[in-house]
Short mmCIF file of C-alpha atoms (C1' of nucleotides) in Angstrom, two decimals:
data_model
loop_
_atom_site.label_atom_id
_atom_site.label_comp_id
_atom_site.label_asym_id
_atom_site.label_seq_id
_atom_site.Cartn_x
_atom_site.Cartn_y
_atom_site.Cartn_z
CA MET A 1 -14.71 -60.15 34.56
CA PRO A 2 -13.52 -63.70 35.46
CA PRO A 3 -10.67 -64.03 37.95
CA ASP A 4 -7.08 -63.61 36.87
CA LEU A 5 -6.16 -67.29 36.93
CA VAL A 6 -2.64 -66.85 35.62
CA PRO A 7 -0.98 -64.23 37.80
CA GLY A 8 0.63 -61.50 35.77
CA THR A 9 -1.66 -61.81 32.77
CA PRO A 10 -2.13 -58.24 31.50
CA LYS A 11 -5.53 -56.67 31.88
CA TYR A 12 -5.87 -56.02 28.14
CA TYR A 13 -5.46 -59.74 27.53
CA LEU A 14 -8.17 -60.63 30.01
CA LEU A 15 -10.41 -58.09 28.37
CA LYS A 16 -9.62 -59.70 25.03
CA THR A 17 -10.87 -63.08 26.25
CA GLU A 18 -13.89 -61.30 27.68
CA VAL A 19 -14.78 -59.73 24.34
CA LEU A 20 -14.19 -63.05 22.60
CA GLY A 21 -16.85 -64.60 24.80
CA LEU A 22 -19.09 -61.64 24.13
CA ILE A 23 -19.02 -62.15 20.38
CA ALA A 24 -19.17 -65.95 20.38
CA GLY A 25 -22.27 -66.93 18.46
CA LEU A 26 -22.98 -63.43 17.16
CA LYS A 27 -23.53 -63.07 13.43
CA PRO A 28 -20.83 -61.36 11.34
CA GLY A 29 -21.55 -57.68 11.06
CA THR A 30 -23.12 -57.37 14.50
CA LEU A 31 -21.93 -54.20 16.25
CA ILE A 32 -20.33 -54.57 19.67
CA PRO A 33 -20.40 -51.82 22.32
CA THR A 34 -18.27 -48.73 21.66
CA GLU A 35 -14.77 -48.45 23.05
CA ARG A 36 -15.93 -45.84 25.54
CA ALA A 37 -18.79 -48.06 26.70
CA LEU A 38 -16.49 -51.07 27.14
CA ALA A 39 -13.99 -48.98 29.08
CA GLU A 40 -16.73 -47.92 31.47
CA LYS A 41 -18.31 -51.36 31.75
CA TYR A 42 -15.01 -53.03 32.67
CA THR A 43 -13.79 -50.03 34.66
CA THR A 44 -10.66 -49.54 32.62
CA SER A 45 -9.23 -46.96 30.25
CA ARG A 46 -10.00 -46.61 26.58
CA THR A 47 -6.31 -47.23 25.84
CA THR A 48 -6.56 -50.69 27.37
CA VAL A 49 -9.78 -51.44 25.53
CA ARG A 50 -8.17 -50.38 22.28
CA GLN A 51 -5.18 -52.67 22.82
CA ALA A 52 -7.52 -55.62 23.31
CA ILE A 53 -9.73 -54.71 20.34
CA SER A 54 -6.73 -54.04 18.11
CA GLU A 55 -5.41 -57.55 18.59
CA LEU A 56 -8.80 -59.06 17.86
CA VAL A 57 -8.96 -57.00 14.69
CA ALA A 58 -5.45 -58.13 13.72
CA GLU A 59 -6.58 -61.72 14.24
CA GLY A 60 -9.52 -61.19 11.92
CA LYS A 61 -12.12 -61.70 14.64
CA LEU A 62 -13.37 -58.12 14.66
CA GLY A 63 -13.51 -55.29 12.15
CA ARG A 64 -13.98 -51.59 12.69
CA ILE A 65 -14.88 -48.49 10.74
CA GLN A 66 -14.12 -45.01 11.98
CA GLY A 67 -17.30 -43.13 12.70
CA HIS A 68 -19.37 -46.30 12.50
CA GLY A 69 -18.29 -48.82 15.10
CA THR A 70 -16.68 -52.19 15.82
CA PHE A 71 -18.32 -55.35 14.53
CA VAL A 72 -17.95 -59.12 14.34
CA ALA A 73 -15.84 -60.02 11.31
CA PRO A 74 -16.81 -62.66 8.75
CA PRO A 75 -14.84 -65.92 8.88
CA LYS A 76 -11.57 -66.25 6.95
CA MET A 77 -11.69 -67.37 3.33
CA THR A 78 -9.37 -70.05 2.02
CA HIS A 79 -7.17 -69.47 -0.96
CA VAL A 80 -5.86 -72.64 -2.57
CA ARG A 81 -2.61 -72.13 -4.37
CA GLN A 82 -1.77 -74.88 -6.78
CA LEU A 83 -0.01 -75.18 -10.09
CA THR A 84 -3.19 -74.04 -11.78
CA SER A 85 -4.28 -70.44 -11.98
CA PHE A 86 -5.76 -68.16 -9.37
CA SER A 87 -8.98 -67.74 -11.30
CA ASP A 88 -9.53 -71.46 -11.92
CA ASP A 89 -8.80 -72.29 -8.28
CA ALA A 90 -11.26 -69.74 -7.01
CA ARG A 91 -14.00 -70.74 -9.43
CA SER A 92 -13.62 -74.39 -8.46
CA GLN A 93 -14.50 -73.32 -4.91
CA GLY A 94 -17.59 -71.53 -6.11
CA LEU A 95 -16.11 -68.06 -5.59
CA ARG A 96 -16.13 -65.12 -7.97
CA PRO A 97 -12.52 -64.21 -8.71
CA ASP A 98 -11.45 -61.00 -10.42
CA SER A 99 -8.30 -59.02 -11.18
CA ARG A 100 -7.55 -55.33 -11.51
CA MET A 101 -4.40 -54.61 -13.49
CA LEU A 102 -2.44 -51.73 -11.99
CA ALA A 103 0.58 -51.72 -14.28
CA LEU A 104 2.16 -53.70 -17.10
CA GLY A 105 5.46 -52.90 -18.75
CA VAL A 106 8.88 -54.05 -19.90
CA PHE A 107 11.95 -53.05 -17.88
CA THR A 108 15.63 -53.85 -17.67
CA SER A 109 16.10 -56.25 -14.76
CA ASP A 110 17.94 -55.20 -11.63
CA ALA A 111 20.29 -57.52 -9.75
CA GLY A 112 17.59 -59.09 -7.55
CA VAL A 113 15.11 -59.96 -10.28
CA ALA A 114 17.89 -61.11 -12.61
CA ALA A 115 19.27 -63.49 -10.00
CA ARG A 116 15.89 -65.07 -9.37
CA LEU A 117 14.99 -65.45 -13.03
CA GLY A 118 18.46 -66.66 -13.99
CA LEU A 119 19.15 -63.65 -16.23
CA GLU A 120 21.92 -61.09 -16.49
CA PRO A 121 21.23 -57.69 -14.91
CA GLY A 122 19.97 -55.43 -17.68
CA ASP A 123 18.16 -58.15 -19.59
CA PRO A 124 14.57 -57.24 -20.45
CA VAL A 125 11.83 -58.43 -18.10
CA THR A 126 8.07 -57.97 -18.03
CA ARG A 127 6.52 -56.57 -14.87
CA LEU A 128 2.84 -57.20 -14.16
CA GLU A 129 1.17 -55.65 -11.11
CA ARG A 130 -2.35 -56.68 -10.15
CA ILE A 131 -4.89 -56.63 -7.36
CA ARG A 132 -6.64 -59.97 -6.89
CA LEU A 133 -10.26 -59.88 -5.80
CA ILE A 134 -12.62 -62.57 -4.56
CA ASP A 135 -16.29 -61.71 -4.32
CA GLU A 136 -15.46 -58.04 -4.95
CA GLU A 137 -13.12 -57.99 -1.94
CA PRO A 138 -9.38 -57.29 -2.34
CA LEU A 139 -7.45 -60.45 -1.46
CA ALA A 140 -3.90 -59.84 -2.56
CA HIS A 141 -1.50 -57.44 -4.21
CA GLU A 142 0.73 -59.20 -6.74
CA VAL A 143 3.82 -58.09 -8.60
CA ALA A 144 4.97 -60.67 -11.16
CA TRP A 145 8.25 -60.62 -13.07
CA LEU A 146 8.48 -62.67 -16.27
CA PRO A 147 11.63 -63.15 -18.37
CA GLY A 148 11.75 -61.36 -21.73
CA LYS A 149 9.39 -59.04 -23.54
CA LEU A 150 6.14 -61.00 -24.14
CA PRO A 151 4.64 -58.77 -26.86
CA ARG A 152 0.88 -58.11 -26.76
CA LEU A 153 0.55 -59.64 -23.28
CA LYS A 154 -2.06 -57.06 -22.36
CA SER A 155 -4.56 -58.06 -25.04
CA HIS A 156 -3.97 -61.76 -24.46
CA LEU A 157 -4.61 -61.28 -20.74
CA ALA A 158 -7.76 -59.31 -21.43
CA THR A 159 -9.09 -62.28 -23.42
CA SER A 160 -8.10 -65.12 -21.12
CA GLY A 161 -7.68 -63.57 -17.71
CA SER A 162 -5.40 -66.38 -16.64
CA LEU A 163 -1.70 -65.55 -16.70
CA TYR A 164 -0.60 -69.18 -16.59
CA ALA A 165 -2.83 -70.08 -19.55
CA VAL A 166 -1.46 -67.20 -21.64
CA MET A 167 2.12 -68.00 -20.67
CA ALA A 168 1.71 -71.61 -21.77
CA GLU A 169 -0.44 -71.20 -24.88
CA VAL A 170 1.01 -68.01 -26.34
CA TYR A 171 4.62 -67.87 -25.18
CA GLY A 172 5.36 -71.52 -24.50
CA LEU A 173 6.23 -70.87 -20.84
CA ARG A 174 4.95 -73.97 -19.03
CA VAL A 175 5.08 -74.09 -15.23
CA ALA A 176 6.29 -77.48 -14.02
CA ASP A 177 7.07 -76.74 -10.38
CA VAL A 178 6.94 -73.84 -7.97
CA GLU A 179 8.57 -72.84 -4.70
CA ASP A 180 6.55 -70.70 -2.30
CA THR A 181 8.11 -68.79 0.57
CA VAL A 182 5.66 -67.59 3.21
CA GLU A 183 6.47 -65.02 5.86
CA THR A 184 4.64 -62.44 7.95
CA ALA A 185 4.76 -58.67 7.70
CA LEU A 186 2.65 -55.80 9.02
CA ALA A 187 0.44 -53.58 6.89
CA GLY A 188 1.76 -50.10 6.09
CA PRO A 189 0.02 -47.19 4.35
CA GLU A 190 0.55 -48.77 0.90
CA ASP A 191 -1.16 -52.01 1.93
CA VAL A 192 -3.94 -50.06 3.62
CA ARG A 193 -4.56 -48.16 0.40
CA LEU A 194 -4.46 -51.16 -1.94
CA LEU A 195 -6.13 -53.79 0.21
CA GLY A 196 -8.31 -51.69 2.48
CA MET A 197 -6.98 -53.19 5.68
CA GLU A 198 -5.85 -51.90 9.09
CA MET A 199 -2.50 -50.27 9.75
CA GLY A 200 -0.27 -52.77 11.54
CA ALA A 201 -2.43 -55.80 10.77
CA PRO A 202 -0.50 -58.95 9.84
CA LEU A 203 0.11 -59.85 6.22
CA LEU A 204 1.13 -63.08 4.57
CA VAL A 205 3.87 -62.26 2.10
CA VAL A 206 4.34 -65.05 -0.42
CA HIS A 207 7.22 -65.18 -2.87
CA ARG A 208 6.80 -67.67 -5.70
CA LEU A 209 9.45 -68.91 -8.07
CA ALA A 210 8.02 -70.99 -10.91
CA ARG A 211 10.14 -73.13 -13.22
CA ASP A 212 9.48 -75.10 -16.38
CA ALA A 213 10.29 -78.79 -16.87
CA MET A 214 13.94 -77.94 -17.62
CA GLY A 215 14.32 -76.04 -14.36
CA THR A 216 14.41 -72.67 -16.10
CA PRO A 217 12.64 -69.92 -14.11
CA VAL A 218 9.55 -68.62 -15.87
CA GLU A 219 7.99 -66.43 -13.16
CA TRP A 220 8.99 -64.58 -9.99
CA THR A 221 6.09 -63.16 -7.99
CA ARG A 222 5.62 -61.34 -4.72
CA SER A 223 2.09 -61.57 -3.34
CA THR A 224 0.76 -59.76 -0.30
CA PHE A 225 -2.29 -61.36 1.32
CA ARG A 226 -4.54 -59.97 4.02
CA GLY A 227 -3.71 -62.21 6.97
CA ASP A 228 -6.88 -61.24 8.79
CA ARG A 229 -9.23 -62.38 6.02
CA PHE A 230 -7.56 -65.24 4.22
CA ARG A 231 -5.76 -68.52 4.65
CA PHE A 232 -3.36 -69.96 2.19
CA VAL A 233 -3.33 -73.61 1.16
CA SER A 234 -0.67 -75.43 -0.81
CA ARG A 235 -0.85 -79.04 -1.88
CA VAL A 236 2.24 -81.13 -2.38
CA LYS A 237 1.94 -84.41 -4.24
CA SER A 238 4.89 -86.74 -4.40
CA GLY A 239 6.27 -87.46 -7.87
CA GLY A 240 5.45 -91.15 -7.67
CA MET B 1 12.79 -36.24 10.96
CA PRO B 2 12.13 -36.13 7.19
CA PRO B 3 9.06 -34.25 5.95
CA ASP B 4 5.64 -35.84 6.04
CA LEU B 5 5.40 -36.53 2.30
CA VAL B 6 2.08 -38.35 2.45
CA PRO B 7 -0.29 -36.11 4.37
CA GLY B 8 -2.06 -37.91 7.14
CA THR B 9 0.64 -40.49 7.74
CA PRO B 10 0.67 -41.07 11.50
CA LYS B 11 3.64 -39.85 13.46
CA TYR B 12 4.39 -43.31 14.83
CA TYR B 13 4.74 -44.59 11.28
CA LEU B 14 7.16 -41.82 10.33
CA LEU B 15 9.13 -42.62 13.45
CA LYS B 16 9.15 -46.26 12.41
CA THR B 17 10.78 -45.40 9.08
CA GLU B 18 13.18 -43.18 10.98
CA VAL B 19 14.27 -46.01 13.28
CA LEU B 20 14.55 -48.34 10.28
CA GLY B 21 17.08 -45.97 8.77
CA LEU B 22 18.83 -45.74 12.10
CA ILE B 23 19.41 -49.47 12.30
CA ALA B 24 20.25 -50.04 8.63
CA GLY B 25 23.73 -51.51 8.51
CA LEU B 26 23.99 -52.09 12.25
CA LYS B 27 25.02 -55.55 13.38
CA PRO B 28 22.40 -57.78 15.02
CA GLY B 29 22.49 -57.34 18.76
CA THR B 30 23.44 -53.67 18.66
CA LEU B 31 21.46 -51.69 21.22
CA ILE B 32 19.44 -48.71 19.97
CA PRO B 33 18.62 -45.68 22.14
CA THR B 34 16.12 -46.21 24.95
CA GLU B 35 12.44 -45.45 24.46
CA ARG B 36 12.73 -42.42 26.71
CA ALA B 37 15.73 -41.14 24.76
CA LEU B 38 13.98 -41.59 21.41
CA ALA B 39 10.88 -39.82 22.72
CA GLU B 40 12.99 -36.82 23.70
CA LYS B 41 15.10 -36.82 20.52
CA TYR B 42 12.05 -36.79 18.24
CA THR B 43 10.02 -34.61 20.60
CA THR B 44 7.21 -37.08 20.99
CA SER B 45 5.71 -39.21 23.74
CA ARG B 46 6.98 -42.59 24.88
CA THR B 47 3.61 -44.07 23.90
CA THR B 48 4.19 -43.11 20.28
CA VAL B 49 7.76 -44.41 20.37
CA ARG B 50 6.49 -47.70 21.78
CA GLN B 51 3.91 -48.06 19.01
CA ALA B 52 6.64 -47.64 16.39
CA ILE B 53 9.07 -49.99 18.16
CA SER B 54 6.38 -52.59 18.80
CA GLU B 55 5.63 -52.90 15.09
CA LEU B 56 9.31 -53.24 14.25
CA VAL B 57 9.58 -55.98 16.87
CA ALA B 58 6.50 -57.72 15.43
CA GLU B 59 8.16 -57.57 12.01
CA GLY B 60 11.28 -59.21 13.39
CA LYS B 61 13.51 -56.19 12.77
CA LEU B 62 14.07 -55.39 16.45
CA GLY B 63 14.08 -57.34 19.68
CA ARG B 64 13.79 -56.13 23.24
CA ILE B 65 14.43 -57.35 26.75
CA GLN B 66 12.87 -55.74 29.79
CA GLY B 67 15.51 -54.15 31.94
CA HIS B 68 18.13 -54.50 29.23
CA GLY B 69 17.13 -52.61 26.11
CA THR B 70 16.06 -52.73 22.48
CA PHE B 71 18.41 -54.18 19.90
CA VAL B 72 18.75 -55.03 16.21
CA ALA B 73 17.31 -58.49 15.58
CA PRO B 74 19.12 -61.21 13.63
CA PRO B 75 17.77 -61.93 10.13
CA LYS B 76 14.94 -64.42 9.64
CA MET B 77 15.78 -68.08 9.19
CA THR B 78 14.21 -70.16 6.45
CA HIS B 79 12.41 -73.36 7.21
CA VAL B 80 11.95 -75.63 4.20
CA ARG B 81 8.96 -77.88 4.54
CA GLN B 82 8.99 -80.79 2.15
CA LEU B 83 7.79 -84.34 2.17
CA THR B 84 10.93 -85.24 4.04
CA SER B 85 11.36 -84.70 7.75
CA PHE B 86 12.03 -81.58 9.73
CA SER B 87 15.37 -82.84 10.97
CA ASP B 88 16.66 -83.90 7.55
CA ASP B 89 15.56 -80.63 5.98
CA ALA B 90 17.30 -78.57 8.61
CA ARG B 91 20.51 -80.58 8.47
CA SER B 92 20.64 -80.24 4.69
CA GLN B 93 20.79 -76.48 5.25
CA GLY B 94 23.66 -76.83 7.67
CA LEU B 95 21.52 -76.08 10.73
CA ARG B 96 21.39 -77.97 14.03
CA PRO B 97 17.82 -79.19 14.50
CA ASP B 98 16.48 -80.57 17.76
CA SER B 99 13.18 -81.56 19.35
CA ARG B 100 11.84 -81.48 22.88
CA MET B 101 8.95 -83.84 23.46
CA LEU B 102 6.31 -82.30 25.71
CA ALA B 103 3.71 -85.06 25.66
CA LEU B 104 2.93 -88.38 24.01
CA GLY B 105 -0.16 -90.45 24.57
CA VAL B 106 -3.13 -92.31 23.13
CA PHE B 107 -6.58 -90.74 23.28
CA THR B 108 -10.04 -91.31 21.89
CA SER B 109 -10.52 -88.92 18.99
CA ASP B 110 -12.97 -86.04 19.18
CA ALA B 111 -15.12 -84.98 16.24
CA GLY B 112 -12.55 -82.59 14.74
CA VAL B 113 -9.58 -84.93 14.74
CA ALA B 114 -11.72 -87.87 13.62
CA ALA B 115 -13.03 -85.92 10.63
CA ARG B 116 -9.55 -84.93 9.51
CA LEU B 117 -8.08 -88.40 9.90
CA GLY B 118 -11.10 -90.13 8.38
CA LEU B 119 -11.96 -92.00 11.59
CA GLU B 120 -15.06 -92.35 13.71
CA PRO B 121 -15.23 -90.19 16.84
CA GLY B 122 -14.00 -92.34 19.72
CA ASP B 123 -11.47 -94.25 17.65
CA PRO B 124 -8.02 -94.31 19.27
CA VAL B 125 -5.49 -91.74 18.10
CA THR B 126 -1.92 -90.95 19.10
CA ARG B 127 -1.14 -87.39 20.14
CA LEU B 128 2.45 -86.15 19.96
CA GLU B 129 3.35 -82.67 21.19
CA ARG B 130 6.81 -81.27 20.55
CA ILE B 131 8.86 -78.09 20.49
CA ARG B 132 11.07 -77.81 17.42
CA LEU B 133 14.43 -76.11 17.86
CA ILE B 134 16.99 -74.86 15.38
CA ASP B 135 20.39 -73.88 16.73
CA GLU B 136 19.03 -74.08 20.29
CA GLU B 137 16.31 -71.57 19.46
CA PRO B 138 12.60 -72.50 19.65
CA LEU B 139 11.15 -72.44 16.14
CA ALA B 140 7.76 -74.06 16.37
CA HIS B 141 5.24 -75.73 18.64
CA GLU B 142 3.76 -78.85 17.05
CA VAL B 143 0.84 -81.05 17.99
CA ALA B 144 0.55 -84.11 15.75
CA TRP B 145 -2.37 -86.57 15.63
CA LEU B 146 -1.75 -90.01 14.15
CA PRO B 147 -4.42 -92.67 13.58
CA GLY B 148 -4.36 -95.69 15.91
CA LYS B 149 -2.19 -96.70 18.83
CA LEU B 150 1.39 -97.00 17.52
CA PRO B 151 2.89 -99.03 20.39
CA ARG B 152 6.40 -98.18 21.58
CA LEU B 153 6.48 -94.98 19.53
CA LYS B 154 8.45 -93.25 22.26
CA SER B 155 11.44 -95.55 22.14
CA HIS B 156 11.43 -95.65 18.35
CA LEU B 157 11.42 -91.86 18.25
CA ALA B 158 14.23 -91.69 20.76
CA THR B 159 16.34 -93.81 18.42
CA SER B 160 15.55 -92.17 15.11
CA GLY B 161 14.37 -88.68 15.98
CA SER B 162 12.47 -88.45 12.70
CA LEU B 163 8.74 -89.07 12.97
CA TYR B 164 8.29 -89.68 9.25
CA ALA B 165 11.05 -92.29 9.23
CA VAL B 166 9.53 -94.15 12.19
CA MET B 167 6.03 -93.95 10.72
CA ALA B 168 7.24 -95.48 7.46
CA GLU B 169 9.72 -98.07 8.73
CA VAL B 170 7.96 -99.29 11.86
CA TYR B 171 4.25 -98.77 11.25
CA GLY B 172 4.06 -98.77 7.46
CA LEU B 173 2.58 -95.27 7.31
CA ARG B 174 4.09 -93.72 4.18
CA VAL B 175 3.42 -90.08 3.37
CA ALA B 176 2.67 -89.61 -0.33
CA ASP B 177 1.22 -86.11 -0.35
CA VAL B 178 0.47 -83.31 2.07
CA GLU B 179 -1.77 -80.28 2.22
CA ASP B 180 -0.54 -77.27 4.20
CA THR B 181 -2.82 -74.48 5.33
CA VAL B 182 -1.03 -71.30 6.40
CA GLU B 183 -2.66 -68.49 8.31
CA THR B 184 -1.64 -65.75 10.71
CA ALA B 185 -2.39 -65.45 14.42
CA LEU B 186 -1.06 -63.37 17.30
CA ALA B 187 1.01 -64.71 20.16
CA GLY B 188 -0.78 -65.22 23.48
CA PRO B 189 0.65 -66.16 26.89
CA GLU B 190 0.95 -69.83 25.88
CA ASP B 191 3.03 -69.00 22.81
CA VAL B 192 5.12 -66.58 24.83
CA ARG B 193 5.89 -69.32 27.33
CA LEU B 194 6.67 -72.06 24.82
CA LEU B 195 8.44 -70.06 22.13
CA GLY B 196 9.85 -67.16 24.11
CA MET B 197 8.32 -64.49 21.91
CA GLU B 198 6.49 -61.18 22.38
CA MET B 199 2.83 -60.93 23.33
CA GLY B 200 0.85 -59.94 20.25
CA ALA B 201 3.62 -60.75 17.76
CA PRO B 202 2.46 -62.47 14.58
CA LEU B 203 2.55 -66.25 14.24
CA LEU B 204 2.39 -68.51 11.23
CA VAL B 205 -0.07 -71.27 12.05
CA VAL B 206 0.35 -74.23 9.71
CA HIS B 207 -2.07 -77.14 9.57
CA ARG B 208 -0.79 -80.17 7.71
CA LEU B 209 -2.80 -83.13 6.51
CA ALA B 210 -0.61 -85.95 5.20
CA ARG B 211 -1.97 -88.88 3.18
CA ASP B 212 -0.50 -92.13 1.92
CA ALA B 213 -0.58 -93.29 -1.70
CA MET B 214 -4.14 -94.56 -1.29
CA GLY B 215 -5.34 -91.17 -0.08
CA THR B 216 -5.77 -92.37 3.50
CA PRO B 217 -4.84 -89.71 6.09
CA VAL B 218 -1.80 -90.67 8.14
CA GLU B 219 -1.06 -87.43 10.03
CA TRP B 220 -2.84 -84.27 11.11
CA THR B 221 -0.56 -81.60 12.59
CA ARG B 222 -0.93 -78.08 13.87
CA SER B 223 2.35 -76.15 13.94
CA THR B 224 2.87 -72.69 15.36
CA PHE B 225 5.88 -70.82 13.97
CA ARG B 226 7.41 -67.59 15.19
CA GLY B 227 6.55 -65.19 12.37
CA ASP B 228 9.19 -62.71 13.47
CA ARG B 229 12.08 -65.14 13.19
CA PHE B 230 11.25 -67.64 10.47
CA ARG B 231 10.01 -68.03 6.95
CA PHE B 232 8.30 -71.06 5.60
CA VAL B 233 9.08 -72.61 2.23
CA SER B 234 7.11 -75.28 0.41
CA ARG B 235 8.05 -76.81 -2.91
CA VAL B 236 5.48 -78.18 -5.33
CA LYS B 237 6.63 -80.40 -8.17
CA SER B 238 4.19 -81.43 -10.85
CA GLY B 239 3.56 -85.15 -11.20
CA GLY B 240 4.78 -85.17 -14.81
"C1'" DA C 1 38.31 -62.19 44.66
"C1'" DG C 2 33.71 -63.29 45.37
"C1'" DT C 3 28.96 -62.22 47.37
"C1'" DT C 4 25.27 -59.66 48.56
"C1'" DC C 5 22.29 -56.02 48.59
"C1'" DA C 6 20.57 -51.34 47.23
"C1'" DG C 7 19.86 -48.24 43.70
"C1'" DA C 8 19.56 -46.81 38.85
"C1'" DT C 9 18.14 -48.06 34.26
"C1'" DT C 10 15.03 -49.98 30.89
"C1'" DG C 11 11.08 -51.95 29.03
"C1'" DG C 12 5.77 -53.38 30.29
"C1'" DC C 13 1.30 -51.92 31.65
"C1'" DA C 14 -2.21 -48.79 32.65
"C1'" DT C 15 -4.64 -44.20 33.41
"C1'" DA C 16 -6.92 -39.77 32.04
"C1'" DG C 17 -7.61 -36.66 28.83
"C1'" DA C 18 -7.42 -34.04 24.46
"C1'" DC C 19 -8.20 -33.35 19.65
"C1'" DC C 20 -8.85 -35.14 14.82
"C1'" DA C 21 -11.41 -37.73 11.03
"C1'" DA C 22 -14.99 -40.38 9.24
"C1'" DT C 23 -19.67 -41.61 9.58
"C1'" DA C 24 -24.47 -41.24 10.86
"C1'" DA C 25 -28.39 -38.71 12.39
"C1'" DT C 26 -30.85 -34.54 12.38
"C1'" DG C 27 -32.63 -30.41 10.94
"C1'" DT C 28 -33.00 -26.82 7.45
"C1'" DT C 29 -33.74 -25.06 3.12
"C1'" DG C 30 -34.92 -24.69 -1.70
"C1'" DC D 1 -39.58 -34.20 -1.43
"C1'" DA D 2 -34.73 -33.88 -2.27
"C1'" DA D 3 -30.40 -31.67 -1.35
"C1'" DC D 4 -27.59 -29.57 1.77
"C1'" DA D 5 -25.66 -27.96 6.22
"C1'" DT D 6 -25.15 -28.91 11.13
"C1'" DT D 7 -24.42 -31.71 15.05
"C1'" DA D 8 -23.53 -35.92 17.62
"C1'" DT D 9 -21.25 -40.33 17.67
"C1'" DT D 10 -17.39 -43.37 17.06
"C1'" DG D 11 -12.93 -44.84 16.04
"C1'" DG D 12 -7.68 -42.88 15.23
"C1'" DT D 13 -3.81 -40.56 17.09
"C1'" DC D 14 -1.13 -38.38 20.53
"C1'" DT D 15 0.37 -36.43 25.06
"C1'" DA D 16 1.81 -36.64 29.87
"C1'" DT D 17 2.35 -39.35 33.72
"C1'" DG D 18 2.71 -43.07 37.15
"C1'" DC D 19 3.98 -47.44 38.82
"C1'" DC D 20 5.64 -52.26 38.14
"C1'" DA D 21 9.13 -55.89 36.71
"C1'" DA D 22 13.42 -57.41 34.96
"C1'" DT D 23 18.14 -56.33 34.47
"C1'" DC D 24 22.37 -54.19 35.28
"C1'" DT D 25 25.71 -51.43 38.11
"C1'" DG D 26 28.39 -50.59 41.83
"C1'" DA D 27 29.28 -50.14 46.63
"C1'" DA D 28 29.76 -52.61 50.89
"C1'" DC D 29 30.96 -56.56 53.04
"C1'" DT D 30 32.82 -60.86 53.72
#
DNA sequence: AGTTCAGATTGGCATAGACCAATAATGTTG
DNA sequence: CAACATTATTGGTCTATGCCAATCTGAACT
């Protein structure tokens, strides 16, 4: 192990840099030594090795499977979020996008949803919950709230696949501008189940409020992205 | 402790929910019981307590100071990132923005910076490194690369404070559109030193490429935000 | 009252070891 | 040969414990 140049740097952090050097240049999927082997090699405890590995996993540099081993992770994918739809964006990058609908229904809005969509609490709203996939891999968990009832949305979605296209062409809801709020969170059991990620790994939580040309809200969405596998891009063009 | 409704949920995660309930409604700054006290109260080990607390700290719900204790963290602040400047944005929200310049100089561009700014490697570029503060608190660490030499930038910045204003008014570099890439990372010793955060806490790393009306790059910036304390908002208006 | 220094308190890091759960490898059996 | 049962391997969780570092407390001393 290289010398501790900055006094006070924890051992697990030094080990982390060590492992980083170890995997530099290795192909994604390559197995690295087991935790027990690393602990012995660097004369430390498995606890310390696990702290180092855990951070590298959280950063998306390593992956691990219980009973199998720890391996070099594939590089992050980029998700471009524009005014256009998820599926069109992905396809334009040469990726294979897909969606799995988990739930679709009409509810009476609570205070939070009503405030965001500019409705009165109790007004009907449509709730659409989906898993977004790219190349068969879960990318995000989305819950979208749309104002009103939107009859036969399910069949329209099955045909088109693109929510924004259906909103515009069938219901006349045209998105003119959006506001994205990005923050971090850590994966809990729900995220682990839906997105197949690690407990405690960082998430990008994106809230989107979309409005039409009149400034009337037409969509309120909460998306949960795997922070270890994806980046998020948003383009802002000035009105001129 | 409430029953383990989902079989297999780790004890540290149950404890996390427990502590969340404990701090619900408490004012920011309120101290919670010590790690040793919590371990005894919930008949578990300090290691498990620390795993639960550490995740709550990473999520920005708790803070802790060695030798002092663990306390309820203040709510996240919102940073709106528009085409306008950091300082104007912050002031419009009633916050007190500030900057500390760490370094300013002219360099010959390496391959990465040259590619992003549309230059040839070796062309001169200006590098500006700053810490962004809101209400005296470090918010972000920024390194900006601007094409060319920009003479007397330092004194101009000292007068105006706003980089975008100086770029436009003095050097004729007008930002017409930007592309932000957001991803997660974990805090290392450098981030801890500059932003005063926890080792291993999640960061929002934002890369911004700004172009003028002709599509010529005028700024390439890497910003590191504290994910536990801030959210990031970007507004996209359609050209129509 | 103010200062200084010693101890107690609290979080930060690390160790050693145990057992569980998922996977892979192996051997056995029909 | 295929299907199944057994065993070994590997990561996941948890315990118990020790020492270090930063902070706070309070007594002793100006």
